[in-house]
Coordinates of C-alpha atoms in Angstrom, one line a residue:
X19 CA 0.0 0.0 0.0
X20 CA 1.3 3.5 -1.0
X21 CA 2.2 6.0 1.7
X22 CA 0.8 9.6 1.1
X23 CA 1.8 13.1 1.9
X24 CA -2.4 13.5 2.7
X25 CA -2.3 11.0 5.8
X26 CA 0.8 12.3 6.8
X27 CA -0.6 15.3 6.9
X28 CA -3.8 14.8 8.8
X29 CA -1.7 12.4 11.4
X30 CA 0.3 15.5 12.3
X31 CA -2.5 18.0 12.4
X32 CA -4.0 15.3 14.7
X33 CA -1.0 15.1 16.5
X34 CA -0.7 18.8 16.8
X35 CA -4.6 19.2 17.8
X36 CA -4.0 16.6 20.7
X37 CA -0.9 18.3 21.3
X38 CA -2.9 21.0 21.9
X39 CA -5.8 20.0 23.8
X40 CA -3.5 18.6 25.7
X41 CA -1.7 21.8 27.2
X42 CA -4.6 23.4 27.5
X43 CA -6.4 20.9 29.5
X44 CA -3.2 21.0 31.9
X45 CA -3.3 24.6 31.9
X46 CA -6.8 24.6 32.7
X47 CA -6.5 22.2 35.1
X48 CA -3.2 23.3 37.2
X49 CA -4.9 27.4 36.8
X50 CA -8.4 26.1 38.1
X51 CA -6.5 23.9 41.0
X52 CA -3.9 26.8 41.3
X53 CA -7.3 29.4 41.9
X54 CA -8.7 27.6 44.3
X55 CA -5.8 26.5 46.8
X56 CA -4.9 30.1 45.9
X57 CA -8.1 31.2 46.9
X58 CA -9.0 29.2 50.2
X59 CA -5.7 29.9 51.5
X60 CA -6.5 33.6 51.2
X61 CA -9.4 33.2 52.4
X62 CA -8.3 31.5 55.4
X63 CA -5.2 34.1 56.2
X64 CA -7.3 37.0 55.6
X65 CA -9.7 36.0 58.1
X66 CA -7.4 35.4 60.4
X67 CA -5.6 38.5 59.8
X68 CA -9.0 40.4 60.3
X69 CA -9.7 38.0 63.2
X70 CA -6.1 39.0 65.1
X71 CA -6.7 42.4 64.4
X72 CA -9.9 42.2 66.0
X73 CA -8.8 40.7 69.1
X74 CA -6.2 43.3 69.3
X75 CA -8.3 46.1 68.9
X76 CA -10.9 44.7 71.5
X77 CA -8.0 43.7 73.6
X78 CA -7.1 47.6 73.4
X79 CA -10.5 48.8 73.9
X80 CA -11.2 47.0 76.8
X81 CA -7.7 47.9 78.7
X82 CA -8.9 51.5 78.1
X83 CA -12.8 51.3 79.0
X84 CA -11.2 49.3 82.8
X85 CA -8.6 52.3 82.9
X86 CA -11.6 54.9 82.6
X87 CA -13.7 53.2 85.1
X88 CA -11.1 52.9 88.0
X89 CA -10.3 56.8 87.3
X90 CA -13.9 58.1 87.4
X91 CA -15.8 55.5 88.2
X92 CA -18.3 55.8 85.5
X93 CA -20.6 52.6 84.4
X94 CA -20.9 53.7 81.1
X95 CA -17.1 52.5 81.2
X96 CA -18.3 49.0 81.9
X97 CA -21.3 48.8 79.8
X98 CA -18.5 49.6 76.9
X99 CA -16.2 47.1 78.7
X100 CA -19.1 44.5 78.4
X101 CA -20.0 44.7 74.8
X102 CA -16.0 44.8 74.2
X103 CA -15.6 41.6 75.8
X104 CA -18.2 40.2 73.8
X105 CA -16.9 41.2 70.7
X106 CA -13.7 40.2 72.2
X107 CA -15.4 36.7 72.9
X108 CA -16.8 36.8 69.2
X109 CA -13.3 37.1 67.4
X110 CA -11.5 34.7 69.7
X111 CA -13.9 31.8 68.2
X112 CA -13.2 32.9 64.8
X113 CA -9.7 32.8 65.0
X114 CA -9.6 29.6 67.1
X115 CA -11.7 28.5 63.7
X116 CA -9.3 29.8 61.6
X117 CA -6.3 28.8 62.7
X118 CA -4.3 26.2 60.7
X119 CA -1.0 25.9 61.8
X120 CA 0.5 24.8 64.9
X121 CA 2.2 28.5 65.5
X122 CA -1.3 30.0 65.0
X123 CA -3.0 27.2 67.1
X124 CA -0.7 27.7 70.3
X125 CA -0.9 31.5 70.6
X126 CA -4.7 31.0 70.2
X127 CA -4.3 28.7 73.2
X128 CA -2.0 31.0 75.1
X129 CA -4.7 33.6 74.4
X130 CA -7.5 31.4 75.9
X131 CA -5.3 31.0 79.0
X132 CA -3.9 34.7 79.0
X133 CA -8.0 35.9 78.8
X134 CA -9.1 33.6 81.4
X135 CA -6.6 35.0 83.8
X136 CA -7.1 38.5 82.8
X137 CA -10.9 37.5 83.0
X138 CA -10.1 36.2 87.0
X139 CA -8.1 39.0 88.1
X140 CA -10.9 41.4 86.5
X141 CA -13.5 40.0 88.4
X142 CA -11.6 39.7 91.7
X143 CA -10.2 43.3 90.9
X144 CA -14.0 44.6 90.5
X145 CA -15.1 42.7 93.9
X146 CA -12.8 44.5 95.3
X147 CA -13.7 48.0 94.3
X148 CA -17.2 47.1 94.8
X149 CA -16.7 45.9 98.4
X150 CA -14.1 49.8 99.5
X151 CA -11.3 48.2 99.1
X152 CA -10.0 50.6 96.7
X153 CA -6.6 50.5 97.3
X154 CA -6.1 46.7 96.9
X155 CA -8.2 46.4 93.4
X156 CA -6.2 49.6 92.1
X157 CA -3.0 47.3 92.8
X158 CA -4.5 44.6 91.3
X159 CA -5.5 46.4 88.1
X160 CA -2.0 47.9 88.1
X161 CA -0.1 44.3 88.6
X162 CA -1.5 41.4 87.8
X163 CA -4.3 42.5 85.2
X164 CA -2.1 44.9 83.7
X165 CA 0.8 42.6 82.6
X166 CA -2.3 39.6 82.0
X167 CA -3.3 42.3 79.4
X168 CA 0.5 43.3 77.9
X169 CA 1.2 39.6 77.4
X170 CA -2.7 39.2 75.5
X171 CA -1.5 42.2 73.5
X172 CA 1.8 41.1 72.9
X173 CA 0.3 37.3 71.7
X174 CA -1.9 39.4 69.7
X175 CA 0.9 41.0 67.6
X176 CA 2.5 37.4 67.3
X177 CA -0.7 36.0 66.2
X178 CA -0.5 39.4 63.4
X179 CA 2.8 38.3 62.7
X180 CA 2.2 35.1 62.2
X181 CA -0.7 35.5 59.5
X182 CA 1.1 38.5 57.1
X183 CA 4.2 35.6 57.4
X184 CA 1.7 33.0 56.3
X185 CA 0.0 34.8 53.9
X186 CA 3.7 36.5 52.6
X187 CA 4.5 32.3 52.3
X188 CA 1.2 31.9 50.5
X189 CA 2.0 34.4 47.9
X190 CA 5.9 33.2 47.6
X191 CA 3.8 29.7 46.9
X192 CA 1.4 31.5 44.9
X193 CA 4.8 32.8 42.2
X194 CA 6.3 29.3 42.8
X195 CA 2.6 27.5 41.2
X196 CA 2.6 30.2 38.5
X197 CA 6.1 29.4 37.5
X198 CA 5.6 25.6 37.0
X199 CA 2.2 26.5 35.1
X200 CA 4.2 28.5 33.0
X201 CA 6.8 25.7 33.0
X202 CA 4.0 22.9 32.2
X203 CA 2.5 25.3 29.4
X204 CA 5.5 26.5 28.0
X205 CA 7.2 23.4 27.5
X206 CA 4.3 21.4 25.3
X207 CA 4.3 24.5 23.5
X208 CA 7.4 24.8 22.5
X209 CA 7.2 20.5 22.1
X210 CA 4.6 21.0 19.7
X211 CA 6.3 24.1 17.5
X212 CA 9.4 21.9 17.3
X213 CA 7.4 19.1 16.1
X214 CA 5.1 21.0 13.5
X215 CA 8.6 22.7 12.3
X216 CA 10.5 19.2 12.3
X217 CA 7.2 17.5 10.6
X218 CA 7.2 20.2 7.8
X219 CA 10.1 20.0 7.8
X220 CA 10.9 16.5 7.0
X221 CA 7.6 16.4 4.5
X222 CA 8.9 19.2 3.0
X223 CA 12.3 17.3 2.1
X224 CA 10.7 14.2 1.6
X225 CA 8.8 16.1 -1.3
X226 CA 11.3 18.2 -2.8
X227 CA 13.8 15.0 -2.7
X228 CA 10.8 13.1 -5.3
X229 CA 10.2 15.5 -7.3
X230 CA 14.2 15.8 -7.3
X231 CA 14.5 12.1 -8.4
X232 CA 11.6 12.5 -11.2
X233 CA 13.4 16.3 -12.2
X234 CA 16.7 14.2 -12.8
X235 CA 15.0 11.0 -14.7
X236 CA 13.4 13.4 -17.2
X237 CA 16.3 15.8 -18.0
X238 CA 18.2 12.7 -18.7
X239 CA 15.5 11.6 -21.2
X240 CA 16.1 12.0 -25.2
X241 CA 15.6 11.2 -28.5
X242 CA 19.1 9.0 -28.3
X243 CA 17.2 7.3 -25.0
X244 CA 14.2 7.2 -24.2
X245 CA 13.7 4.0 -22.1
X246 CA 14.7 6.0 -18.8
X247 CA 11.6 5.9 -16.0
X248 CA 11.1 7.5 -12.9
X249 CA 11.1 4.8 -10.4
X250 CA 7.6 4.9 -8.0
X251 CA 9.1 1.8 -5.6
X252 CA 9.2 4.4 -2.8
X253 CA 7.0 7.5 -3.9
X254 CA 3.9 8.1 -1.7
X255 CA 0.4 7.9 -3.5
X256 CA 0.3 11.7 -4.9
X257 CA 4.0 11.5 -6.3
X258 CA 3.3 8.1 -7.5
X259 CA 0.3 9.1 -9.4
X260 CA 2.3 12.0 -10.9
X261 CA 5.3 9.9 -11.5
X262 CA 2.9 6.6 -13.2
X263 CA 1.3 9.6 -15.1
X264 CA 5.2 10.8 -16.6
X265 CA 6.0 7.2 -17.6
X266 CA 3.1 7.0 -19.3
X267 CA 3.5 10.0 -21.3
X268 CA 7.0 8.8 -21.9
X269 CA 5.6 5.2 -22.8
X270 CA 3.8 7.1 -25.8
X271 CA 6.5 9.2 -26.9
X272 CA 8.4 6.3 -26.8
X273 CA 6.1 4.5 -29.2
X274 CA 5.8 7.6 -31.1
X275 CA 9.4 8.0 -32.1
X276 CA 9.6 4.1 -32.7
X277 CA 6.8 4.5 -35.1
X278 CA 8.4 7.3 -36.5
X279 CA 11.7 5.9 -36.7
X280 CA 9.9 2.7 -38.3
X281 CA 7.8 4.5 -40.8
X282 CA 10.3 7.0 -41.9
X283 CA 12.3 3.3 -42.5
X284 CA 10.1 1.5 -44.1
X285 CA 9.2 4.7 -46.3
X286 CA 12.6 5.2 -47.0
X287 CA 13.0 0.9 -48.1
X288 CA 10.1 0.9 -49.5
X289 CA 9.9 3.4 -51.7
X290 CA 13.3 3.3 -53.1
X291 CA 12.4 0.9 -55.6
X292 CA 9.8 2.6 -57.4
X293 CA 11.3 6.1 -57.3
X294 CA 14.7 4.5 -59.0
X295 CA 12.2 3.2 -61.6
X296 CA 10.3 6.1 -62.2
X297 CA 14.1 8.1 -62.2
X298 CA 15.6 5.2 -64.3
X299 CA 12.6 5.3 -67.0
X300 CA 12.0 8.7 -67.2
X301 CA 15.7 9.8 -68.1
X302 CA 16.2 6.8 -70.3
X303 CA 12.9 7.9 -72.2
X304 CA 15.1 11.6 -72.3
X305 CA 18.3 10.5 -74.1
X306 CA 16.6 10.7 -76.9
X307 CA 14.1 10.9 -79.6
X308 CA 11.8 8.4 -79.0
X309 CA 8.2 7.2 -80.7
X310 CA 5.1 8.1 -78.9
X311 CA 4.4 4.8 -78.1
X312 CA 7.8 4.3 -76.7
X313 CA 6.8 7.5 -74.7
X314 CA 3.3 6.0 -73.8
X315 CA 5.0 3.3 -71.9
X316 CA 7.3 5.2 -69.9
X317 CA 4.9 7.0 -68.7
X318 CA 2.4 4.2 -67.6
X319 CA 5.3 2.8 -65.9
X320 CA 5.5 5.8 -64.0
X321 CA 1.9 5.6 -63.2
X322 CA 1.9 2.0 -62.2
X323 CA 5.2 3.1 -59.7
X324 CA 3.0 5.5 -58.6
X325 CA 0.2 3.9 -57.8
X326 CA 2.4 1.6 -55.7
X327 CA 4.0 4.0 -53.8
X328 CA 0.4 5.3 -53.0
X329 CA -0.8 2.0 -51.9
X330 CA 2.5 1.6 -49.9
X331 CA 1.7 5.3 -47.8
X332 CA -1.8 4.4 -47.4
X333 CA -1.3 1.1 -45.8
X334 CA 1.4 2.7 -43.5
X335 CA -1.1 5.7 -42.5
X336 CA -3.5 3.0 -41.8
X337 CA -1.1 0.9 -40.2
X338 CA -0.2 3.5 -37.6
X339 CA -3.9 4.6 -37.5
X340 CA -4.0 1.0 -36.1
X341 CA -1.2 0.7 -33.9
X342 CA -1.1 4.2 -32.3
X343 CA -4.7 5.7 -32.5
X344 CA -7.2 3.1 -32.3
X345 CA -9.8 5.1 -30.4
X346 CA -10.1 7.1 -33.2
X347 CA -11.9 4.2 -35.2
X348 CA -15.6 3.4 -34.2
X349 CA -16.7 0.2 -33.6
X350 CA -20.3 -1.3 -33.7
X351 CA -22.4 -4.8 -33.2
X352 CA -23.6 -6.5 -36.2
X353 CA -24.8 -9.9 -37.4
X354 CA -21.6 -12.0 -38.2
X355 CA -23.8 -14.3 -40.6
X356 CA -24.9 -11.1 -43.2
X357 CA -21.4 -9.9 -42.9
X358 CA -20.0 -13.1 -43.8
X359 CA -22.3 -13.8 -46.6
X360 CA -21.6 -10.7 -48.4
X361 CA -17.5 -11.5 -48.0
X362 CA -18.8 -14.8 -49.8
X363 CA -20.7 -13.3 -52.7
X364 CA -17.6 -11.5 -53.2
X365 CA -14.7 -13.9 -53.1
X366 CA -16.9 -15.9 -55.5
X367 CA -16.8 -13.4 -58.2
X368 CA -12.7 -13.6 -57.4
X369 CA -12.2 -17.0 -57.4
X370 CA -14.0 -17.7 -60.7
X371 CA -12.3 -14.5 -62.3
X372 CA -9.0 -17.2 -62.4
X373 CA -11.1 -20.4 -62.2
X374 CA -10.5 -21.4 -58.7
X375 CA -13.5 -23.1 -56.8
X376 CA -14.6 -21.4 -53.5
X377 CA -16.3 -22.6 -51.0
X378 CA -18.0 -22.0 -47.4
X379 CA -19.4 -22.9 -44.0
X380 CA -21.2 -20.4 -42.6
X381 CA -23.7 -21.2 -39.6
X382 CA -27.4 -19.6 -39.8
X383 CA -28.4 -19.0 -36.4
X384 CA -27.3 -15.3 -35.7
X385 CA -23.4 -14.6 -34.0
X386 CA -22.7 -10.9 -33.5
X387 CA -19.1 -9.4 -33.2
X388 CA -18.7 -6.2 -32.2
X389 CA -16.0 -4.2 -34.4
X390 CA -15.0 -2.0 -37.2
X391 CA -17.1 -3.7 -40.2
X392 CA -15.2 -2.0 -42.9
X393 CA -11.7 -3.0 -41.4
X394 CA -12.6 -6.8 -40.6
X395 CA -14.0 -7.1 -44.1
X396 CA -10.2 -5.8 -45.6
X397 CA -9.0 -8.6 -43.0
X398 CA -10.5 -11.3 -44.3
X399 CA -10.5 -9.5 -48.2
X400 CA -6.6 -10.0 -47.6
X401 CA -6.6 -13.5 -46.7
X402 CA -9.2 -14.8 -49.1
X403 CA -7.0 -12.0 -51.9
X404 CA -3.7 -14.3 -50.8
X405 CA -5.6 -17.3 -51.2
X406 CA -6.7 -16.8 -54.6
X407 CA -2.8 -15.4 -55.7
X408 CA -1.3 -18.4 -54.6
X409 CA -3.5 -21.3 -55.6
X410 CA -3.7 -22.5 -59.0
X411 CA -6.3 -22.4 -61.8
X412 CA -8.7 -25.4 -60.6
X413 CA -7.2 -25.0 -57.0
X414 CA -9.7 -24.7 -54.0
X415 CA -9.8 -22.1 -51.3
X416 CA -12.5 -22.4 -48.8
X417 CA -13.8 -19.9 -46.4
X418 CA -15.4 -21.3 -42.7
X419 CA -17.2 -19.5 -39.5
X420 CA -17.2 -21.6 -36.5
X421 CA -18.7 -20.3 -33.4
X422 CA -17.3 -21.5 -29.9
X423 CA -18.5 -20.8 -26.9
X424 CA -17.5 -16.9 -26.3
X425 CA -15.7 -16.8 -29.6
X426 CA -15.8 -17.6 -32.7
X427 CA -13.2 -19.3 -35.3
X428 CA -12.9 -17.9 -38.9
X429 CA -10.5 -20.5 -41.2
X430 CA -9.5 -19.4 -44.8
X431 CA -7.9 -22.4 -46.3
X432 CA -6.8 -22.9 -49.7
X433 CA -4.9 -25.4 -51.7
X434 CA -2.1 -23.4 -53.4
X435 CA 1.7 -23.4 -53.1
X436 CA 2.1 -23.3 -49.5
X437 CA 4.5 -21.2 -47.3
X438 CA 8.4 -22.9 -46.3
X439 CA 8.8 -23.5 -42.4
X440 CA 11.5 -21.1 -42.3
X441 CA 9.2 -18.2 -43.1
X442 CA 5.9 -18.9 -41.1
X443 CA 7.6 -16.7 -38.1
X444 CA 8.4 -13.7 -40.8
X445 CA 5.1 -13.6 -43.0
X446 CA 3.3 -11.0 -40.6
X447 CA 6.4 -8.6 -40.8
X448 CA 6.0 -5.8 -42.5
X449 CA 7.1 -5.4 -46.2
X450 CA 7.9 -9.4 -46.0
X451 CA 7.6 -11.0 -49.1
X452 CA 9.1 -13.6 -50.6
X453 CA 10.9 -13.5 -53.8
X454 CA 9.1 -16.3 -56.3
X455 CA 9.3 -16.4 -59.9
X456 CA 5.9 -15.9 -61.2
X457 CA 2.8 -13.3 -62.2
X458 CA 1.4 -13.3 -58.2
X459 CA 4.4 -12.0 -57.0
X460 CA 4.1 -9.0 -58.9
X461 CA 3.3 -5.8 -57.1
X462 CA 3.4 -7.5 -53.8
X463 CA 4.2 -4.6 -50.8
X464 CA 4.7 -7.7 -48.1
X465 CA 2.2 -5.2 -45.9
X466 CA -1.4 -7.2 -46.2
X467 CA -0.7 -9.9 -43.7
X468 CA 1.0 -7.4 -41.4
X469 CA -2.3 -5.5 -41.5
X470 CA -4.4 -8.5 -41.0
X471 CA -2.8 -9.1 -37.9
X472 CA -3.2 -5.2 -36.2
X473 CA -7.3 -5.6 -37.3
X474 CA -7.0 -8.8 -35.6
X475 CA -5.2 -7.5 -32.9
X476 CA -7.6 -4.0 -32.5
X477 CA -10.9 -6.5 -32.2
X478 CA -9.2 -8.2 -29.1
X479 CA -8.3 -11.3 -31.5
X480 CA -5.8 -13.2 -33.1
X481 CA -4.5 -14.8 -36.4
X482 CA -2.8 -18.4 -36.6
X483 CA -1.3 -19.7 -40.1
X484 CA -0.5 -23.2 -40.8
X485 CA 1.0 -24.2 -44.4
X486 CA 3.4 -26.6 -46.2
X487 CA 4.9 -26.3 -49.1
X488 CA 2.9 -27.3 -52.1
X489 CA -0.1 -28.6 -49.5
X490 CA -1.6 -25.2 -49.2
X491 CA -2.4 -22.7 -46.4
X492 CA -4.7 -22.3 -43.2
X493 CA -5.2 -19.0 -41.7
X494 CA -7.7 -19.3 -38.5
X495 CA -9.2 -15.8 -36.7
X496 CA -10.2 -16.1 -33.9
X497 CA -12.5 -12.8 -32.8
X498 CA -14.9 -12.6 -29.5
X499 CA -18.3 -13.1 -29.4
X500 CA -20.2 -10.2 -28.4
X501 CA -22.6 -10.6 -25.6
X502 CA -25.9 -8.3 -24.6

């Protein structure tokens, strides 16, 4: 089976499609999982940020509301101080919710710890105040309380710390991810343009180095050779059919110039001969004076000559009408039983013109042959024509239609001097005839047999010959039955 550039083509835009769908599935993919680790960890961080800022704030707030109240002793102050610890209360949840890591985890803890102290010594500090001992809850508030409340501030800013570290982490994991998406998108990429370049790249050599090989085979082709092909062993199915398409246009130049070559031969042979007589008579009938009958006779020789050369052109036109353009020459179907007849009414009138007895066989149910009626009646014309030449006065020559099967047999056989072994192979050769002392040797071209075979050989047939010396001759064509 023949490669082709086509299905090499479509396998590497295939290639290149998957290739593509590829990367950007992956970069779909690693962007969409890169969003949303992206994502909750922000999410996450920025809570807790805004939850540690919170606690801080309250934290703040409520050092300052406890301050206030001790100084003036206001309960507005502790109202404030109230809602403050709530909201205090409130953020402590979230970031115990939020935190992920152990660092985040244990300052919440210490937090807890820190608050519940501070949350003691505030209430033991406001039993105090409540019960005149002033002095005692101001020490308190001052000591104990006080530092309770630096340390939760101080855990506080950690816990801030802690979260703009994470979330500085988060973005430095962010850049890393983004760099090996770029990595895993750039690299199939830059996969896939090397592969389309080296693809082309390769076809395109590939194609350039054919059409290299079929440039070289036909510059090397002329008219001193032209038996030189392009060779289609390894071409793929579009170069093939170019290349198959080149040989066969040099397949018919080929035959062209050998037809040329053979005609302008055979021309050249053949009318030699009668040219030299027409030369020879005419400037023999010039030496002199001569009679007019003398004159008369040079002159039909000349005509006769010319008539010969005539018949020798038009049988080489046909000839090559034959050999080279058949399709120009219309076939048809017809009744092989009427055609024969009238070939028999015909070679009558020939044979009895010299006295020779004809005879035939022909069948009556109908046989039909599909062909050039005009062309297989000169066929069989020549070989019935041959018969009667070379048989004797009270000789025979018989004509014979046999159908068989999907063919059918056509035998011209005669009684007449026969053909010598020796030139059986040669009697379809052009311009072969033999040289025989004798009237029906006389004006023989040698070309009727040769044309005999090409009709039989243009109706998908063939013509056999079987002779001996004085025993006579048996030409058998054999021509296909044509079926509806």
């Amino acid at each position: 089976m023949k490669k082709s550039f086509r299905r090499k083509i479509i396998i590497g835009f295939l290639a290149m499609v998957f290739l593509s769908v590829f990367t950007a599935c992956l970069a779909f993919f690693t962007t969409r999982n890169m969003q949303n680790v992206f994502l909750n960890t922000m999410r996450q961080n920025v809570a807790s940020l805004k939850a540690a800022e919170e606690l801080e704030l309250a934290l703040v707030s409520q050092k300052g509301f406890l301050s206030n109240y001790f100084l003036d002793k206001n309960s507005v102050w502790l109202e404030r101080l109230e809602e403050k610890r709530a909201n205090f209360s409130e953020w402590l949840k979230k970031a115990t919710d939020t935190a992920v890591t152990p660092e985040e985890k244990n300052i919440i803890n210490d937090i807890n710890h820190l608050y519940a102290r501070y949350e003691n010594d505030r209430l033991n500090a406001k039993k105090l105040y409540e019960s005149g001992k002033t002095r005692e809850a101001k020490d308190l508030l001052l000591g104990d309380m006080w530092e309770a409340l630096e340390i939760l501030y101080q855990k506080c800013e950690n816990y801030i710390s802690i979260n703009e570290s994470i979330i500085k982490k988060s973005e430095g994991a962010l850049t890393r991810k983004i760099a090996g998406m770029m990595v895993l998108i750039v690299i199939p990429s830059i996969a896939i343009i090397i592969s389309i370049g080296l693809m082309f790249f390769l076809l395109t050599r590939k194609i350039l180095s054919s059409v290299e090989d079929i440039a070289v085979t036909a510059r090397n082709i002329n008219l001193k050779d032209l038996s030189g092909r392009v060779n289609t062993d390894s071409l793929e199915e579009e170069l093939d059919y170019l290349a198959k398409s080149i040989n066969a246009m040099l397949d018919r130049l080929e035959r062209s110039f050998e037809y040329v070559k053979e005609f302008s031969s055979s021309i050249g042979h053949e009318l030699k001969t009668p040219l030299a007589i027409i030369k020879g008579g005419s400037e023999i009938a010039l030496r002199k004076e001569r009679q007019a009958d003398e004159y008369k006779k040079a002159l039909r020789v000349n005509i006769e000559e010319s008539n010969r050369m005539i018949q020798i052109v038009e049988d080489l036109v046909f000839l090559a009408k034959l050999d080279y353009n058949p399709d120009n020459i219309k076939k048809e179907r017809f009744d092989a039983v009427q055609f024969f007849e009238d070939i028999r009414e015909r070679a009558e009138m020939l044979a009895a013109q010299k006295g020779i007895i004809f005879s035939s066989s022909i069948p009556e149910n109908p046989v039909f042959l599909e062909g050039n009626k005009l062309h297989l009646s000169r066929l069989f014309f020549n070989l019935i024509q041959n018969a009667v030449k070379f048989t004797p006065q009270g000789g025979k020559v018989d004509l014979s239609v046999h159908p068989q099967g999907d063919a059918v047999k056509i035998i011209v056989s005669d009684t007449g001097a026969g053909i010598d072994e020796k030139d059986l192979p040669k009697i379809f050769q052009r311009f072969f005839h033999k040289e025989t002392p004798g009237p029906e040797n006389v004006g023989s071209v040698g070309l009727g047999l040769n044309i005999a075979r090409s009709i039989a050989k243009f109706h998908n047939g063939d013509i056999q010959v079987a002779s001996k010396p004085q025993e006579g001759s048996v030409f058998t064509v054999t021509l296909p039955v044509s079926r509806l």
